[in-house]
Tab-separated table of C-alpha atoms and ligand atoms in Angstrom:
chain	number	residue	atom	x	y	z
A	1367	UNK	CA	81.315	91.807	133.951
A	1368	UNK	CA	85.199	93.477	134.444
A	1369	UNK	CA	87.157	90.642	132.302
A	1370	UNK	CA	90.238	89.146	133.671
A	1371	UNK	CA	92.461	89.722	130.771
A	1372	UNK	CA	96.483	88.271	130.305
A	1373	UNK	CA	98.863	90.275	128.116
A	1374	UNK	CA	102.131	88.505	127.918
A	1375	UNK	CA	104.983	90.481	127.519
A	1376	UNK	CA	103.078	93.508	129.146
A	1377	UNK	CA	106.190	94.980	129.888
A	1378	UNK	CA	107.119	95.998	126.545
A	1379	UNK	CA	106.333	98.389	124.029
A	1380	UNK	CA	103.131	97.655	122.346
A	1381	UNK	CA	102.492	95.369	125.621
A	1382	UNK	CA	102.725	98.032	127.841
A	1383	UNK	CA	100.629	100.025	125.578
A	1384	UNK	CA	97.719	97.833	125.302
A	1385	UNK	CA	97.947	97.137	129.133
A	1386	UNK	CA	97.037	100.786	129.765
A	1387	UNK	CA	94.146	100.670	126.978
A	1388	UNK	CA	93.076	97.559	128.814
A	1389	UNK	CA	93.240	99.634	132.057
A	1390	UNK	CA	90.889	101.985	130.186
A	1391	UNK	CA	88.441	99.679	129.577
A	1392	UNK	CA	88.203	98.529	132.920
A	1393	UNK	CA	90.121	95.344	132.223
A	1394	UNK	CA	91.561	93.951	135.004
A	1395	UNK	CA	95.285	93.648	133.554
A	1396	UNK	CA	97.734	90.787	134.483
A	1397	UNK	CA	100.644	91.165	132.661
A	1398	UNK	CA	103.340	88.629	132.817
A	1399	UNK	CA	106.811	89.302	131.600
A	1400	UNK	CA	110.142	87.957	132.097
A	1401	UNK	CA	111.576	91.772	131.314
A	1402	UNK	CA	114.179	90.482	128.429
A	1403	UNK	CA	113.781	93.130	126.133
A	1404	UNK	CA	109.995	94.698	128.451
A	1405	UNK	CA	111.361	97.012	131.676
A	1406	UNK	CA	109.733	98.128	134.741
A	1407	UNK	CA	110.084	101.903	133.512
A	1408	UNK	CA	107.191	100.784	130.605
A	1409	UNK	CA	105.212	99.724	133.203
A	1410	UNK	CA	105.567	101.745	135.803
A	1411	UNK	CA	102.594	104.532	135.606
A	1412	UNK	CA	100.453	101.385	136.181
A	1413	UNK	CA	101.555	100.061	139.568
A	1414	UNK	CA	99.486	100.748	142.106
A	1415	UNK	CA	96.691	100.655	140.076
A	1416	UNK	CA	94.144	97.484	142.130
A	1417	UNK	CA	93.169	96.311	138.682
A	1418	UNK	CA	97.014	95.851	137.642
A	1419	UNK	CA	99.308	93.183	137.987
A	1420	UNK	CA	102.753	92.120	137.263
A	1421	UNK	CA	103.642	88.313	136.945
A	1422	UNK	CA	107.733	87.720	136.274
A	1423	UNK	CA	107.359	84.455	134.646
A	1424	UNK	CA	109.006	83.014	131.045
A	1425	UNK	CA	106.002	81.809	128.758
A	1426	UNK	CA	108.237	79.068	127.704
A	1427	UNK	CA	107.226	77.475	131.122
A	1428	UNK	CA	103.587	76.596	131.701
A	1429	UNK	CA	101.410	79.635	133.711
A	1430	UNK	CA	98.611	78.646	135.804
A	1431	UNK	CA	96.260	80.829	136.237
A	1432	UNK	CA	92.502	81.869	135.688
A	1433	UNK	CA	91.563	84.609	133.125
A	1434	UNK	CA	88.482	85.226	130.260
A	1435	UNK	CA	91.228	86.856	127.637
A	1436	UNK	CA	94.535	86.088	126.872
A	1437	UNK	CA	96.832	88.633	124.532
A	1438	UNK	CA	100.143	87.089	123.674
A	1439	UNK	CA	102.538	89.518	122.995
A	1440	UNK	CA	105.758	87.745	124.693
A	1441	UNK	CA	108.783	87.795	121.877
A	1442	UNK	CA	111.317	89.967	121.511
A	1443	UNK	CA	110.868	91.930	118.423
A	1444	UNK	CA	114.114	93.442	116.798
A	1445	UNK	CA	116.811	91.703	114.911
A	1446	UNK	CA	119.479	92.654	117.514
A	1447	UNK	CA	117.249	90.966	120.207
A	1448	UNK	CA	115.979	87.839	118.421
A	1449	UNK	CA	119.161	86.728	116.938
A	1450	UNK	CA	120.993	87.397	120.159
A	1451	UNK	CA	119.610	83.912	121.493
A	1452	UNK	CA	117.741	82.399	118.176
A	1453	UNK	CA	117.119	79.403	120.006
A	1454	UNK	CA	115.276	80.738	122.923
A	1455	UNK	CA	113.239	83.020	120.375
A	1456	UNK	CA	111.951	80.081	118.859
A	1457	UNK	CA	111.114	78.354	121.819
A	1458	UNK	CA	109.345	81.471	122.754
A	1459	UNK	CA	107.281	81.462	119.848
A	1460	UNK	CA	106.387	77.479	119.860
A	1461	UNK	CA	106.961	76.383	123.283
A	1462	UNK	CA	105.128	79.586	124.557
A	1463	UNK	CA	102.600	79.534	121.725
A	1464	UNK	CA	102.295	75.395	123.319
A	1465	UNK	CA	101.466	76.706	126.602
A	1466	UNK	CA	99.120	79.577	126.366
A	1467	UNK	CA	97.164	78.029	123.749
A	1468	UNK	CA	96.821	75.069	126.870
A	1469	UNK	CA	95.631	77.779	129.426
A	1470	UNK	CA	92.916	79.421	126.700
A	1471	UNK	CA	91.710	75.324	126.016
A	1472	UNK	CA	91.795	74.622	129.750
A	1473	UNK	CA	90.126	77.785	130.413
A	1474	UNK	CA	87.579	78.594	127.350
A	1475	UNK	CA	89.314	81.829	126.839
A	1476	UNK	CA	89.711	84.058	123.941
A	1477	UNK	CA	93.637	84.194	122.719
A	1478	UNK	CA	94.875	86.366	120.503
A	1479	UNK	CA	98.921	86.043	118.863
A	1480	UNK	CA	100.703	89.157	118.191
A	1481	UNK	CA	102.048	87.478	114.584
A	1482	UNK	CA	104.087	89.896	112.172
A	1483	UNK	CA	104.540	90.932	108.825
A	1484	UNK	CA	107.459	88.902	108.945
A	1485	UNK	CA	105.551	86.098	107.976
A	1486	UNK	CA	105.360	87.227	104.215
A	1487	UNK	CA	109.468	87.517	104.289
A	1488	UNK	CA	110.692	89.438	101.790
A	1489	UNK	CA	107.129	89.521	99.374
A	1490	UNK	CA	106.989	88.462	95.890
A	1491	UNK	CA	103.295	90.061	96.397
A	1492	UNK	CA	103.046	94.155	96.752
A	1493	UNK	CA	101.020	95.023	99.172
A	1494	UNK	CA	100.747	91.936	100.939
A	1495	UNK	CA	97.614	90.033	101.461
A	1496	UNK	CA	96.486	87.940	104.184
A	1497	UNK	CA	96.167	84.637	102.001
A	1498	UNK	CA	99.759	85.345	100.274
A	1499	UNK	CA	102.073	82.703	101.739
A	1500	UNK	CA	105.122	84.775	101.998
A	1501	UNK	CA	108.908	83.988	100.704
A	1502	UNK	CA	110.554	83.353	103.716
A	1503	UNK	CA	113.848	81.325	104.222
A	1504	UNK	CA	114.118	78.608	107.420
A	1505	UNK	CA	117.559	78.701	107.137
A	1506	UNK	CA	118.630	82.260	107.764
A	1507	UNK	CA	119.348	84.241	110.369
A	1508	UNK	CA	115.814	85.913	110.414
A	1509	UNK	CA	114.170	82.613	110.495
A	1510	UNK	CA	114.006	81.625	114.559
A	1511	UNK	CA	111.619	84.631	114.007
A	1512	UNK	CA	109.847	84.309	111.010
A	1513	UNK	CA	109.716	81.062	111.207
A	1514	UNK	CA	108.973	80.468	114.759
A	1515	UNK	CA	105.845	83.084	114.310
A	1516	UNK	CA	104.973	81.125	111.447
A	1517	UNK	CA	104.915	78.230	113.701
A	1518	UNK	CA	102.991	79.832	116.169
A	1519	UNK	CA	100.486	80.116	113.651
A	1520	UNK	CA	100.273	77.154	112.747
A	1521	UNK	CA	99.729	76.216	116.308
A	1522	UNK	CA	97.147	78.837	116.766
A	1523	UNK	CA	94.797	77.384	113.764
A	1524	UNK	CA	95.904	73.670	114.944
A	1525	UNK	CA	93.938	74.474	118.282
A	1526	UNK	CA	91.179	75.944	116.507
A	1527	UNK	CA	90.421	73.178	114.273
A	1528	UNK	CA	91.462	70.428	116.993
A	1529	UNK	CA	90.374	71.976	120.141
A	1530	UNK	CA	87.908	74.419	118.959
A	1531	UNK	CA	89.778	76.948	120.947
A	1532	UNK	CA	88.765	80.380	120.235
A	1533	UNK	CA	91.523	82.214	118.357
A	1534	UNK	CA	92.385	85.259	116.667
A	1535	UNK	CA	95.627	86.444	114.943
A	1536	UNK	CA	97.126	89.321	113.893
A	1537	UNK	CA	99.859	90.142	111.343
A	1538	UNK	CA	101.246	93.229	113.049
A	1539	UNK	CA	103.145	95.499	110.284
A	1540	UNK	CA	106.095	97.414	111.264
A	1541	UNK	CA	104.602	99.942	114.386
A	1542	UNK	CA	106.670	103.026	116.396
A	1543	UNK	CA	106.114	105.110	119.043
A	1544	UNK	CA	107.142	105.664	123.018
A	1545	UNK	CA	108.547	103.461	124.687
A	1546	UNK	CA	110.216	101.517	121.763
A	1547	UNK	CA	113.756	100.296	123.074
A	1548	UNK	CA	116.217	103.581	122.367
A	1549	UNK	CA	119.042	100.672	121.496
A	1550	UNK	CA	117.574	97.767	119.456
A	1551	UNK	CA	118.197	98.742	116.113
A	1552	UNK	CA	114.910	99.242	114.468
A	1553	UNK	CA	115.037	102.260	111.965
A	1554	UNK	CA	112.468	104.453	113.571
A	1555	UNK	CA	114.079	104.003	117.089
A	1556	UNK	CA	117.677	103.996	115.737
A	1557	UNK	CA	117.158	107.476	113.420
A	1558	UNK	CA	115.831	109.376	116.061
A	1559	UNK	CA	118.342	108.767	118.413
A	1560	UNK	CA	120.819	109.250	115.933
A	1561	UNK	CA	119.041	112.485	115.414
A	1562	UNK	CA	119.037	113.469	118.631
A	1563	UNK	CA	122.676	113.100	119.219
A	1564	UNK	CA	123.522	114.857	115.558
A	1565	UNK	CA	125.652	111.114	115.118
A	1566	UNK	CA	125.699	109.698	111.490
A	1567	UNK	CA	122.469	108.579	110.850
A	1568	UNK	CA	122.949	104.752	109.769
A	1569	UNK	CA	121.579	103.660	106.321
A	1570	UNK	CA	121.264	100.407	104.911
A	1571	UNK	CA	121.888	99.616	101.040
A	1572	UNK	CA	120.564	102.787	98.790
A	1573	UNK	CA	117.988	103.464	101.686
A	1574	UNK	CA	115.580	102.901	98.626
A	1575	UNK	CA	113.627	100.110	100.724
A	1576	UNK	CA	110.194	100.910	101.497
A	1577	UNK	CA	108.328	100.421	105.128
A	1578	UNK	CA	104.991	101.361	106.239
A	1579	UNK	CA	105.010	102.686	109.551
A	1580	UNK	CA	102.027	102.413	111.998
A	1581	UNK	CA	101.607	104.878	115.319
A	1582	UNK	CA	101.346	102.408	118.614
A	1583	UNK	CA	97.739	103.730	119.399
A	1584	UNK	CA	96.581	103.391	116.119
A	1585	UNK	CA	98.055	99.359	115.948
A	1586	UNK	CA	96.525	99.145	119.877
A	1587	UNK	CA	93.103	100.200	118.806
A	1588	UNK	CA	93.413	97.385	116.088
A	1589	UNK	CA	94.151	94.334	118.706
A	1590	UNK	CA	91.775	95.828	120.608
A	1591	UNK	CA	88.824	95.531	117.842
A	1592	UNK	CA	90.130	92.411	116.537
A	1593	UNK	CA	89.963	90.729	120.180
A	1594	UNK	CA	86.060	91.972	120.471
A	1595	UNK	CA	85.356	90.640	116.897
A	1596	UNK	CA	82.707	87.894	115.760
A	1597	UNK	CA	83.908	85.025	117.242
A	1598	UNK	CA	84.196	83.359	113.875
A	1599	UNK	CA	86.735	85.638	112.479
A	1600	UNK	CA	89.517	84.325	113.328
A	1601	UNK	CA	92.076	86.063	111.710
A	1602	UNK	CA	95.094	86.278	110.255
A	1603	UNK	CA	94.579	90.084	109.640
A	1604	UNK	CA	97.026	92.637	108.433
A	1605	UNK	CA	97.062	95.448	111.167
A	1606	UNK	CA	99.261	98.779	110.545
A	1607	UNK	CA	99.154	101.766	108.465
A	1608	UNK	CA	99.607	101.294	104.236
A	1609	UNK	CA	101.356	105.095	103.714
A	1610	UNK	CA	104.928	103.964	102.403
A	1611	UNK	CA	107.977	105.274	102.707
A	1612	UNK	CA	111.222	104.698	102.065
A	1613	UNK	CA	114.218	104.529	104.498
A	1614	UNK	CA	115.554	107.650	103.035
A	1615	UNK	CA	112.118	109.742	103.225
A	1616	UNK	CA	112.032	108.822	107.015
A	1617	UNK	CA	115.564	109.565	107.475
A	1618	UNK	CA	114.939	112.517	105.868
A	1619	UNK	CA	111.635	113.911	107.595
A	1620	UNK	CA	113.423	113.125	110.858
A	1621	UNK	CA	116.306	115.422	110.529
A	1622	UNK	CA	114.097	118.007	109.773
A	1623	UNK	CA	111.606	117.421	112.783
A	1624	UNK	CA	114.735	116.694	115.204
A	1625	UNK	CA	116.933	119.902	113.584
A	1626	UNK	CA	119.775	118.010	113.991
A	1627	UNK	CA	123.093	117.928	111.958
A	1628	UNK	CA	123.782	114.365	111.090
A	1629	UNK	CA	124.803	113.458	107.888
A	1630	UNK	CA	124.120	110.294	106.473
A	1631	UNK	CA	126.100	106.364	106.507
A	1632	UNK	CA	125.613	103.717	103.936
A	1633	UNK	CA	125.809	100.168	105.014
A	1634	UNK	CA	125.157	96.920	103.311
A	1635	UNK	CA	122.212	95.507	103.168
A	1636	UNK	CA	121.415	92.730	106.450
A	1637	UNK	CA	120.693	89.052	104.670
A	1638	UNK	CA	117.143	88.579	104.253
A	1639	UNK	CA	116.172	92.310	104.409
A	1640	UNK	CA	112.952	92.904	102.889
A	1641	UNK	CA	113.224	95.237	100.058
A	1642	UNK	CA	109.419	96.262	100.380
A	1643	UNK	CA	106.927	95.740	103.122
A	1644	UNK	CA	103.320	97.211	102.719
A	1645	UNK	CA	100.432	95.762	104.222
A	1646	UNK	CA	97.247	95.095	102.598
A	1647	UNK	CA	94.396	96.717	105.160
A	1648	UNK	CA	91.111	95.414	103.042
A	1649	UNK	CA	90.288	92.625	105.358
A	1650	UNK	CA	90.983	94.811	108.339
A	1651	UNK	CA	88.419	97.643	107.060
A	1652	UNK	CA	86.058	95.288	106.335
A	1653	UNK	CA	85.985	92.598	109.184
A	1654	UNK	CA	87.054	95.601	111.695
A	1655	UNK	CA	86.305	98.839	110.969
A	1656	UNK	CA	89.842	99.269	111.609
A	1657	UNK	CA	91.377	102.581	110.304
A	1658	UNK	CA	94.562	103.925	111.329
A	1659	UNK	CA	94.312	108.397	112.045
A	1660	UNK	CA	97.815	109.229	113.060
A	1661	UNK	CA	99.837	110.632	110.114
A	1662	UNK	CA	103.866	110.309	109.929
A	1663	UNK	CA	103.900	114.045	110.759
A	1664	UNK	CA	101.580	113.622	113.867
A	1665	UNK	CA	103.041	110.149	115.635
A	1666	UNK	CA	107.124	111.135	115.004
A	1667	UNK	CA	106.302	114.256	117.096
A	1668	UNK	CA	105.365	112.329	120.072
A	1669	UNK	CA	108.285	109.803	119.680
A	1670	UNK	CA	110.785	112.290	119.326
A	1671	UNK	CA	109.801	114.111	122.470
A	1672	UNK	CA	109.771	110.846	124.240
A	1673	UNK	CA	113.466	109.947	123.420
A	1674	UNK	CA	114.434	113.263	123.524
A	1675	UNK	CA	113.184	113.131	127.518
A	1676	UNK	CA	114.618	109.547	127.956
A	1677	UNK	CA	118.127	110.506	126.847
A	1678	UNK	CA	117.892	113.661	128.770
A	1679	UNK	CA	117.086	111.643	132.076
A	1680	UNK	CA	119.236	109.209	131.623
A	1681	UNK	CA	122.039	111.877	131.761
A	1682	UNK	CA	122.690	112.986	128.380
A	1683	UNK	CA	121.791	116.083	126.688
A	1684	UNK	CA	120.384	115.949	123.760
A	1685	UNK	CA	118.110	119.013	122.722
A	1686	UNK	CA	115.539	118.232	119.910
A	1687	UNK	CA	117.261	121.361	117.902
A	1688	UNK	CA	120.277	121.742	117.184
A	1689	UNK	CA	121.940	121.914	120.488
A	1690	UNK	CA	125.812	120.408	120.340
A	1691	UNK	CA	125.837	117.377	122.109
A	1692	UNK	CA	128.056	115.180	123.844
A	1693	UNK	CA	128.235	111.317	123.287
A	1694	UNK	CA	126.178	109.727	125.406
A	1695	UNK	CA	127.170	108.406	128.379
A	1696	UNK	CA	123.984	105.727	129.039
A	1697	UNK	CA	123.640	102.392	129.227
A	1698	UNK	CA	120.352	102.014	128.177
A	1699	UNK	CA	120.305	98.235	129.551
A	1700	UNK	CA	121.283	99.475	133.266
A	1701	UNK	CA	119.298	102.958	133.194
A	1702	UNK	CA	115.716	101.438	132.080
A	1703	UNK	CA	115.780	97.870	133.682
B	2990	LIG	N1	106.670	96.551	117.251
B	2990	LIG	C1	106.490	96.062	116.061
B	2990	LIG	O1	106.659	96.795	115.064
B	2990	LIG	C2	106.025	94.638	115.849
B	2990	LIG	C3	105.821	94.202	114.534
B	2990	LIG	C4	105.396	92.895	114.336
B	2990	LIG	C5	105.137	92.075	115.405
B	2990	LIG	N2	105.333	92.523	116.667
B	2990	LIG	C6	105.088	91.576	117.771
B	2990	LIG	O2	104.441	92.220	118.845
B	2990	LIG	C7	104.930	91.698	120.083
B	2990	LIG	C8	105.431	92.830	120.953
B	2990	LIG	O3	106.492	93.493	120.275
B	2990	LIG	P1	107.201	94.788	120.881
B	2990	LIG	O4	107.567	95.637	119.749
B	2990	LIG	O5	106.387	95.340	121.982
B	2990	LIG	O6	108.546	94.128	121.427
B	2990	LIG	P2	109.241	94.215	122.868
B	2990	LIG	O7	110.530	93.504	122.762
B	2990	LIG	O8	109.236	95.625	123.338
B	2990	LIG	O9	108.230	93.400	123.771
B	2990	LIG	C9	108.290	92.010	123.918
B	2990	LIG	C10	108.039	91.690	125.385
B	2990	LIG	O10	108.025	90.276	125.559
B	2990	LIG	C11	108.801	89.962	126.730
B	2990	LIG	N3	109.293	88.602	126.588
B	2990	LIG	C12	110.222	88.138	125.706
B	2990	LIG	N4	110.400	86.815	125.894
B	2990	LIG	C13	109.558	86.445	126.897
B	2990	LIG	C14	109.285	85.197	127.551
B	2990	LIG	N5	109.917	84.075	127.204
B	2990	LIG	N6	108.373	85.195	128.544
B	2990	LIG	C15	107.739	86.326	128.926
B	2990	LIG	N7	107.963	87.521	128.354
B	2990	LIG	C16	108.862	87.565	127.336
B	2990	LIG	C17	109.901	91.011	126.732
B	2990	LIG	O11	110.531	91.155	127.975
B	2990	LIG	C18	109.135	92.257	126.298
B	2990	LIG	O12	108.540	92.903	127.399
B	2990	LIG	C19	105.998	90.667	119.732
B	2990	LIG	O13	105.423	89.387	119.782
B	2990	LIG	C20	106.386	91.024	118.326
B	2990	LIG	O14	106.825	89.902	117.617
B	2990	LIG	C21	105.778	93.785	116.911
């Protein structure tokens, strides 16, 4: 039978992602999105499609509707986005949680929370574990995220054990790819359109910190086996891809993909930064068969040509080699929304 499957905040990067999978598998796709940080541009291959809709609706209100699956992706994700209204990001994360966890009770349906890495904070623990409780401050800046998908987990397992509501939950590690915002400040997103421009390429402290970056398909294969798992494994599972870098490798390896002429910028250190972040993929191998394929090499490739045809159509030039460019001109908020 075609299941009726909800992904909230569809209209984003991983969401939109995962919609199309979804699409794939002969899902048929409702996402619902209030397009803060998702935009119709993501989305827009899919329209048309009978088996794909589009719901403009803020999970922090109840949604009423009937599905077999629900995928709840709805946050914004970077620092620049999350702290820019901390309060609504952790209503987001709790009153949405509140909600959708409601609908999958009221309807018997399968929910699965996009949860983060975040979670650990800034690890005593190298690589980080599932059953490691993380060093994370509710105080800080960072926290109406960390702490609100904290909360959300708690809320998830709350439902299970109260309400028997069947849950799964994934701890998604830092992931990159098309479609990520071109403005939003996260390091894979920010270097290559640094790159691209040959503008100083922005580092934080030494650059010395250490990330693990995951290619979208491989992280939307992942979801995609954890939501068709046993249904007594609930989760919370690492998802993402353990090669580690630091800031300055990637930096590095993206100049030299991008041939661009950008020297480097050190910057303090943001409060709270993690200094390492490296997930721990046992229970993922085991419990999922869940291997990530796409090498560093492989999934920069296709990111790069994606921003390098974004900032092109959005009226700036900005060759992948070496090509003298202009400042951009774009308003990324106006041109994709
Ligand atoms: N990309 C990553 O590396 C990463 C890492 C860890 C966790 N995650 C989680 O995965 C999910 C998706 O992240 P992303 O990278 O695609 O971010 P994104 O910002 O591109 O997508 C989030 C989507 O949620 C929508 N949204 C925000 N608030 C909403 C609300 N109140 N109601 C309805 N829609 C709302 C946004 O408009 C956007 O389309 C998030 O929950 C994020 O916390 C992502």
């Amino acid at each position: 039978m075609q299941k009726r499957t909800i992904v909230t905040g569809g209209a984003g990067f991983l969401g939109s992602h995962l919609c199309e999978r979804l699409l794939k598998e002969k899902h048929d796709v409702l996402c619902v999105d209030n397009f803060y940080t998702g935009t119709k541009r993501n989305i827009r291959s899919m329209i048309g499609n009978p088996f794909f809709e589009v719901m403009r609706h803020d999970i922090t209100f109840p949604l009423y509707v009937e599905v077999d699956q629900i995928f709840n992706l709805a946050c914004p994700a970077s620092p620049i986005h999350y702290q820019t209204d901390p309060v609504q990001t952790t209503k987001v994360n709790v009153h949405g949680s509140i909600n959708l966890l409601g609908l999958a009770k009221r309807l018997g349906a399968r929910i699965l929370q996009a949860s983060t890495s975040e979670v650990y904070g800034d690890p005593a623990v190298h690589p980080q574990p599932e059953h490691y409780s993380g060093c994370v401050t509710p105080i800080g800046p960072r926290a109406c995220y960390d702490e609100g998908k904290r909360c959300a987990e708690t809320l998830f397992f709350d439902y299970y054990r109260q309400h028997r509501v069947d849950i799964k939950v994934a701890r998604i590690f830092n992931t990159y790819g098309p479609r990520m915002h071109p403005n939003d400040g996260r390091v894979v997103s920010n270097f290559i359109v640094q790159a691209l421009h040959n503008r100083p390429i922005t580092l934080y402290g030494s650059g010395a910190q250490t990330r693990s970056f995951c290619y979208v398909d491989d992280l939307i294969d992942g979801l995609v086996r954890l939501m068709n798992s046993a249904s007594d494994f609930t989760g919370p599972v690492n998802l993402g891809n353990a090669s580690e870098f630091t800031i300055l490798e990637l930096a590095d390896l993206i100049v030299a993909m991008t041939g661009s002429r950008s020297k480097y910028v050190f910057k303090p250190l943001p409060m709270n930064d993690p200094k390492r972040r490296q997930p721990d993929l046992t229970l993922a191998k085991e419990k999922l068969g869940y291997a990530p394929k796409v090498s560093i090499e492989e999934g920069l490739r296709k990111t790069i040509t994606y921003f390098d045809e974004l900032l092109r159509t959005n009226g700036v030039t900005a060759g992948i080699v070496g090509v003298a460019e202009a400042e951009p001109t774009y308003n990324p908020h106006i041109a994709l929304n």
